[in-house]
Short mmCIF file of C-alpha atoms and ligand atoms in Angstrom, two decimals:
data_model
loop_
_atom_site.label_atom_id
_atom_site.label_comp_id
_atom_site.label_asym_id
_atom_site.label_seq_id
_atom_site.Cartn_x
_atom_site.Cartn_y
_atom_site.Cartn_z
CA MET P 1 87.98 -74.91 -100.10
CA THR P 2 89.93 -74.81 -102.95
CA THR P 3 93.35 -76.05 -101.28
CA THR P 4 95.38 -74.78 -103.62
CA ILE P 5 95.18 -70.54 -103.12
CA SER P 6 95.28 -68.83 -99.69
CA PRO P 7 91.62 -68.01 -98.43
CA LEU P 8 91.45 -64.37 -98.28
CA ILE P 9 88.43 -63.63 -96.04
CA ALA P 10 87.07 -59.56 -96.22
CA GLY P 11 85.65 -57.08 -93.74
CA ASN P 12 83.44 -54.41 -94.99
CA TRP P 13 82.54 -52.27 -92.53
CA LYS P 14 80.63 -50.64 -95.12
CA MET P 15 79.91 -47.35 -93.93
CA ASN P 16 79.78 -48.11 -90.20
CA GLY P 17 83.04 -46.94 -88.06
CA THR P 18 84.47 -43.32 -86.51
CA ARG P 19 87.85 -43.79 -83.89
CA SER P 20 85.96 -45.15 -81.25
CA SER P 21 85.94 -47.94 -83.63
CA LEU P 22 89.84 -48.57 -83.96
CA ASP P 23 89.29 -50.54 -80.04
CA GLU P 24 88.02 -53.60 -81.92
CA LEU P 25 90.59 -53.15 -84.67
CA ALA P 26 92.74 -53.81 -81.75
CA ALA P 27 90.54 -56.61 -80.07
CA LEU P 28 90.47 -58.09 -83.53
CA ALA P 29 94.20 -57.93 -83.55
CA SER P 30 95.37 -58.97 -80.12
CA LEU P 31 92.98 -62.28 -81.14
CA LEU P 32 95.22 -62.51 -83.33
CA THR P 33 98.14 -62.59 -82.44
CA THR P 34 97.97 -64.11 -79.40
CA GLY P 35 95.54 -67.17 -80.85
CA GLU P 36 96.58 -70.19 -83.43
CA ALA P 37 98.68 -67.64 -86.41
CA PRO P 38 94.91 -67.17 -88.90
CA ARG P 39 94.97 -69.70 -92.26
CA ALA P 40 93.95 -67.19 -94.24
CA ILE P 41 94.72 -63.15 -95.12
CA VAL P 42 92.73 -60.39 -93.43
CA VAL P 43 91.58 -56.95 -94.98
CA VAL P 44 89.75 -54.53 -93.39
CA CYS P 45 88.21 -52.30 -95.88
CA PRO P 46 86.28 -49.14 -93.05
CA PRO P 47 85.08 -46.24 -94.45
CA ALA P 48 88.00 -43.79 -95.65
CA THR P 49 88.34 -41.67 -92.82
CA MET P 50 88.72 -44.57 -91.32
CA LEU P 51 91.83 -45.74 -93.58
CA ALA P 52 95.11 -44.57 -93.50
CA ALA P 53 95.13 -45.68 -88.99
CA VAL P 54 93.59 -49.33 -90.05
CA ALA P 55 96.48 -49.42 -92.35
CA ARG P 56 98.43 -48.15 -89.23
CA HIS P 57 97.54 -50.17 -86.72
CA GLY P 58 96.91 -53.95 -88.56
CA ALA P 59 99.89 -54.24 -89.97
CA THR P 60 101.80 -55.78 -86.94
CA ALA P 61 98.75 -58.18 -86.49
CA GLY P 62 98.75 -58.60 -90.19
CA ILE P 63 95.65 -56.46 -90.92
CA GLN P 64 95.50 -55.15 -94.72
CA ALA P 65 93.87 -52.75 -95.16
CA GLY P 66 91.10 -51.74 -98.20
CA GLY P 67 89.21 -48.74 -99.86
CA GLN P 68 85.31 -49.68 -100.42
CA ASP P 69 85.47 -48.04 -104.19
CA CYS P 70 87.83 -45.43 -105.69
CA HIS P 71 86.54 -43.86 -109.17
CA ALA P 72 88.01 -45.19 -112.10
CA GLU P 73 89.51 -41.77 -112.75
CA SER P 74 93.18 -41.05 -111.14
CA HIS P 75 92.68 -37.82 -110.00
CA GLY P 76 90.27 -34.66 -111.46
CA ALA P 77 87.00 -32.06 -111.30
CA HIS P 78 85.48 -35.25 -109.35
CA THR P 79 83.63 -34.04 -106.10
CA GLY P 80 83.84 -36.07 -102.95
CA ASP P 81 85.23 -39.22 -104.86
CA ILE P 82 88.46 -41.21 -104.25
CA SER P 83 91.16 -42.45 -106.13
CA ALA P 84 92.34 -45.69 -106.03
CA GLY P 85 95.64 -43.95 -105.79
CA MET P 86 94.78 -42.14 -102.64
CA LEU P 87 93.31 -45.26 -100.66
CA ALA P 88 96.85 -46.83 -102.09
CA ASP P 89 98.62 -43.51 -100.59
CA ALA P 90 96.21 -44.08 -97.11
CA GLY P 91 97.47 -47.44 -96.89
CA ALA P 92 95.29 -49.67 -98.83
CA GLN P 93 96.10 -53.31 -100.72
CA TYR P 94 93.12 -54.45 -101.46
CA VAL P 95 89.79 -52.13 -102.70
CA ILE P 96 85.82 -53.17 -103.36
CA VAL P 97 84.52 -52.64 -106.75
CA GLY P 98 81.09 -53.53 -107.98
CA HIS P 99 79.54 -53.97 -104.39
CA SER P 100 75.41 -54.22 -105.59
CA GLU P 101 75.19 -51.02 -102.49
CA ARG P 102 77.06 -48.85 -104.92
CA ARG P 103 75.51 -50.24 -108.52
CA ALA P 104 71.77 -49.90 -107.24
CA ASP P 105 72.72 -46.76 -105.23
CA HIS P 106 74.97 -45.11 -107.50
CA GLY P 107 73.95 -46.39 -110.57
CA GLU P 108 77.24 -48.22 -111.08
CA THR P 109 77.33 -50.30 -114.70
CA ASP P 110 79.32 -52.89 -115.49
CA GLU P 111 81.55 -51.27 -117.68
CA LEU P 112 81.89 -48.70 -114.56
CA VAL P 113 82.64 -51.99 -112.13
CA ARG P 114 85.69 -52.59 -115.10
CA ALA P 115 86.73 -49.24 -115.67
CA LYS P 116 86.60 -48.96 -111.40
CA ALA P 117 88.88 -52.39 -111.16
CA GLU P 118 91.63 -51.16 -113.51
CA ALA P 119 91.99 -48.33 -112.18
CA ALA P 120 92.67 -50.01 -108.54
CA ILE P 121 95.14 -52.06 -110.92
CA GLY P 122 96.59 -49.16 -112.43
CA ALA P 123 97.85 -48.17 -108.79
CA GLY P 124 99.28 -51.71 -108.12
CA LEU P 125 95.72 -52.01 -105.70
CA LYS P 126 93.42 -55.78 -105.88
CA PRO P 127 90.29 -55.48 -106.80
CA ILE P 128 87.57 -57.50 -105.56
CA ILE P 129 85.17 -56.84 -107.79
CA CYS P 130 82.02 -58.08 -106.87
CA VAL P 131 78.88 -59.80 -108.73
CA GLY P 132 75.40 -61.55 -107.50
CA GLU P 133 72.17 -61.86 -108.34
CA THR P 134 68.97 -60.60 -106.75
CA GLU P 135 66.00 -63.15 -104.95
CA SER P 136 63.80 -62.54 -108.28
CA GLN P 137 66.75 -63.10 -111.10
CA ARG P 138 67.35 -66.31 -108.70
CA ASP P 139 64.11 -67.67 -108.69
CA SER P 140 63.61 -67.18 -112.37
CA GLY P 141 65.52 -69.62 -112.88
CA ALA P 142 68.44 -67.71 -114.53
CA ALA P 143 71.54 -66.54 -110.64
CA GLU P 144 73.65 -67.60 -113.18
CA THR P 145 73.27 -66.15 -116.96
CA VAL P 146 72.94 -63.20 -114.78
CA VAL P 147 76.04 -63.66 -112.33
CA SER P 148 78.19 -64.64 -116.13
CA ALA P 149 77.11 -62.23 -117.61
CA GLN P 150 78.07 -59.67 -114.92
CA LEU P 151 81.97 -61.75 -114.76
CA ALA P 152 82.32 -60.67 -118.72
CA ALA P 153 81.80 -57.46 -118.82
CA SER P 154 82.96 -56.52 -114.58
CA ILE P 155 86.06 -58.45 -115.40
CA PRO P 156 89.69 -56.44 -117.23
CA ASP P 157 91.79 -58.14 -119.55
CA ALA P 158 94.25 -57.38 -117.19
CA ALA P 159 93.21 -59.79 -114.93
CA GLU P 160 94.88 -61.79 -117.03
CA GLN P 161 98.93 -60.51 -115.49
CA HIS P 162 97.73 -58.96 -112.69
CA GLU P 163 96.18 -60.09 -109.08
CA VAL P 164 92.33 -59.38 -109.60
CA ILE P 165 89.86 -61.50 -106.91
CA VAL P 166 85.46 -62.43 -107.70
CA ALA P 167 82.77 -61.71 -104.56
CA TYR P 168 80.42 -63.45 -105.37
CA GLU P 169 77.20 -61.94 -103.21
CA PRO P 170 74.35 -62.66 -104.33
CA ILE P 171 71.66 -59.80 -102.96
CA TRP P 172 69.52 -61.33 -100.92
CA ALA P 173 71.41 -62.93 -98.65
CA ILE P 174 73.15 -59.70 -97.93
CA GLY P 175 73.16 -58.36 -94.46
CA THR P 176 68.98 -60.44 -94.79
CA GLY P 177 71.05 -62.50 -92.75
CA ARG P 178 68.97 -65.74 -95.30
CA THR P 179 71.98 -67.41 -97.34
CA PRO P 180 71.53 -70.07 -100.74
CA THR P 181 71.62 -74.26 -99.93
CA VAL P 182 75.51 -74.96 -100.17
CA GLN P 183 74.94 -76.60 -103.31
CA GLU P 184 73.61 -73.16 -104.55
CA ILE P 185 76.98 -72.23 -103.69
CA THR P 186 79.06 -74.57 -105.13
CA ALA P 187 77.04 -74.73 -108.43
CA MET P 188 77.50 -70.88 -108.48
CA HIS P 189 81.04 -71.08 -107.47
CA ALA P 190 81.53 -73.65 -109.85
CA SER P 191 80.36 -72.06 -112.50
CA ILE P 192 82.08 -68.62 -111.87
CA ARG P 193 85.93 -70.96 -111.55
CA ALA P 194 84.53 -72.89 -115.17
CA GLN P 195 84.43 -68.85 -116.00
CA LEU P 196 87.63 -67.41 -115.52
CA VAL P 197 89.12 -71.03 -116.03
CA ALA P 198 87.82 -70.87 -119.90
CA ARG P 199 88.77 -67.07 -120.15
CA PHE P 200 91.72 -66.57 -117.76
CA ALA P 201 94.12 -69.67 -119.05
CA ASP P 202 97.01 -69.77 -117.15
CA ARG P 203 94.95 -67.19 -114.39
CA GLY P 204 91.38 -69.06 -113.92
CA PRO P 205 92.33 -71.62 -111.97
CA SER P 206 94.07 -69.13 -108.98
CA ILE P 207 92.01 -66.69 -109.08
CA ARG P 208 90.14 -66.08 -105.21
CA ILE P 209 86.21 -66.41 -105.72
CA LEU P 210 84.66 -65.16 -101.98
CA TYR P 211 81.67 -65.84 -100.62
CA GLY P 212 79.99 -63.29 -99.36
CA GLY P 213 76.80 -62.73 -97.35
CA SER P 214 75.20 -63.31 -94.33
CA LEU P 215 78.56 -64.95 -93.49
CA LYS P 216 78.62 -64.80 -89.79
CA PRO P 217 80.11 -67.68 -87.09
CA GLN P 218 78.04 -70.17 -87.00
CA ASN P 219 77.80 -71.12 -90.57
CA ALA P 220 81.18 -70.38 -91.55
CA ARG P 221 82.45 -73.23 -91.55
CA GLU P 222 79.96 -75.15 -93.47
CA ILE P 223 80.78 -72.07 -96.35
CA LEU P 224 84.64 -71.91 -96.15
CA GLU P 225 84.54 -75.99 -96.60
CA VAL P 226 82.84 -75.72 -100.51
CA GLU P 227 84.96 -76.67 -103.10
CA ASN P 228 85.86 -72.61 -104.98
CA VAL P 229 85.03 -70.54 -101.81
CA ASN P 230 88.69 -69.32 -101.29
CA GLY P 231 87.26 -66.81 -98.77
CA GLY P 232 84.87 -64.55 -98.04
CA LEU P 233 83.95 -61.10 -97.85
CA VAL P 234 82.29 -59.91 -94.52
CA GLY P 235 80.46 -56.99 -93.91
CA GLY P 236 77.76 -56.61 -90.82
CA ALA P 237 79.46 -59.98 -88.63
CA SER P 238 83.28 -58.00 -89.73
CA LEU P 239 81.78 -55.35 -87.33
CA LEU P 240 82.75 -57.12 -83.61
CA ALA P 241 86.04 -58.43 -83.51
CA ARG P 242 85.20 -62.07 -81.88
CA ASP P 243 82.84 -62.75 -84.68
CA PHE P 244 84.80 -61.80 -87.11
CA TYR P 245 87.86 -63.46 -85.76
CA THR P 246 85.33 -66.30 -85.72
CA ILE P 247 84.47 -66.86 -88.74
CA ILE P 248 88.82 -66.36 -89.80
CA SER P 249 89.18 -69.18 -87.50
CA ALA P 250 86.33 -71.02 -89.36
CA VAL P 251 89.11 -71.29 -92.46
P1 LIG Q 301 76.53 -58.91 -94.66
O1 LIG Q 301 77.08 -57.34 -95.87
O2 LIG Q 301 77.89 -59.76 -94.71
O3 LIG Q 301 76.96 -58.15 -93.90
O4 LIG Q 301 75.09 -59.69 -95.82
C1 LIG Q 301 77.99 -58.74 -96.97
C2 LIG Q 301 78.58 -57.63 -98.68
O5 LIG Q 301 77.32 -56.80 -97.89
O6 LIG Q 301 79.24 -57.03 -98.30
#
């Protein structure tokens, strides 16, 4: 872990969570406030229906709230969509954009992801911009080229002046229990860092690069210690307070 960047651990609840999940949030809050103070910024990204409640109930334990997606426009005739300003109004400070599940399920392109990241910045949110290769792209040796192209097209120029976060999530590792080797994570995060430094001279060295994809209590320490891994984006393991807390504590 690069010591000069304060680490961040974000939980992505995906399409899981109803009001009863607030018990799990309360359990996490209690672990965070009674145990050793966490060294990481802790963010929980619940479904939009739970955002205001998570923002309200998490605040006392220092848990910040994030959305899982936002529309690129600020308002208008977009039935079912949610704008970045609405997320901020509900108490969010972060928003995930370009998650591979949205890129796949909703055909989101790099250009759209970039527009969403710009909308997030415009609403005062910090976008967590996701990139990552498929298994066949990795097998064919194209992982770094694919991720590099996604980064170039998904990160807005505004990242020079505003905080953005990158999340590297190999698609084949998401929800599968499989993870890249430490060497593969080291190489990919170094490549992402080099690209950020080349494009954003002043900010590039300090942009957080999270790792995501089957991050678990069992592998968190090893992965979070890798150079240029500045925290994690956690799916399944963020649904259980004890597991999520163990990952946070691994920082
Ligand atoms: P996972 O999901 O931790 O369940 O693999 C990560 C993510 O999709 O953000």
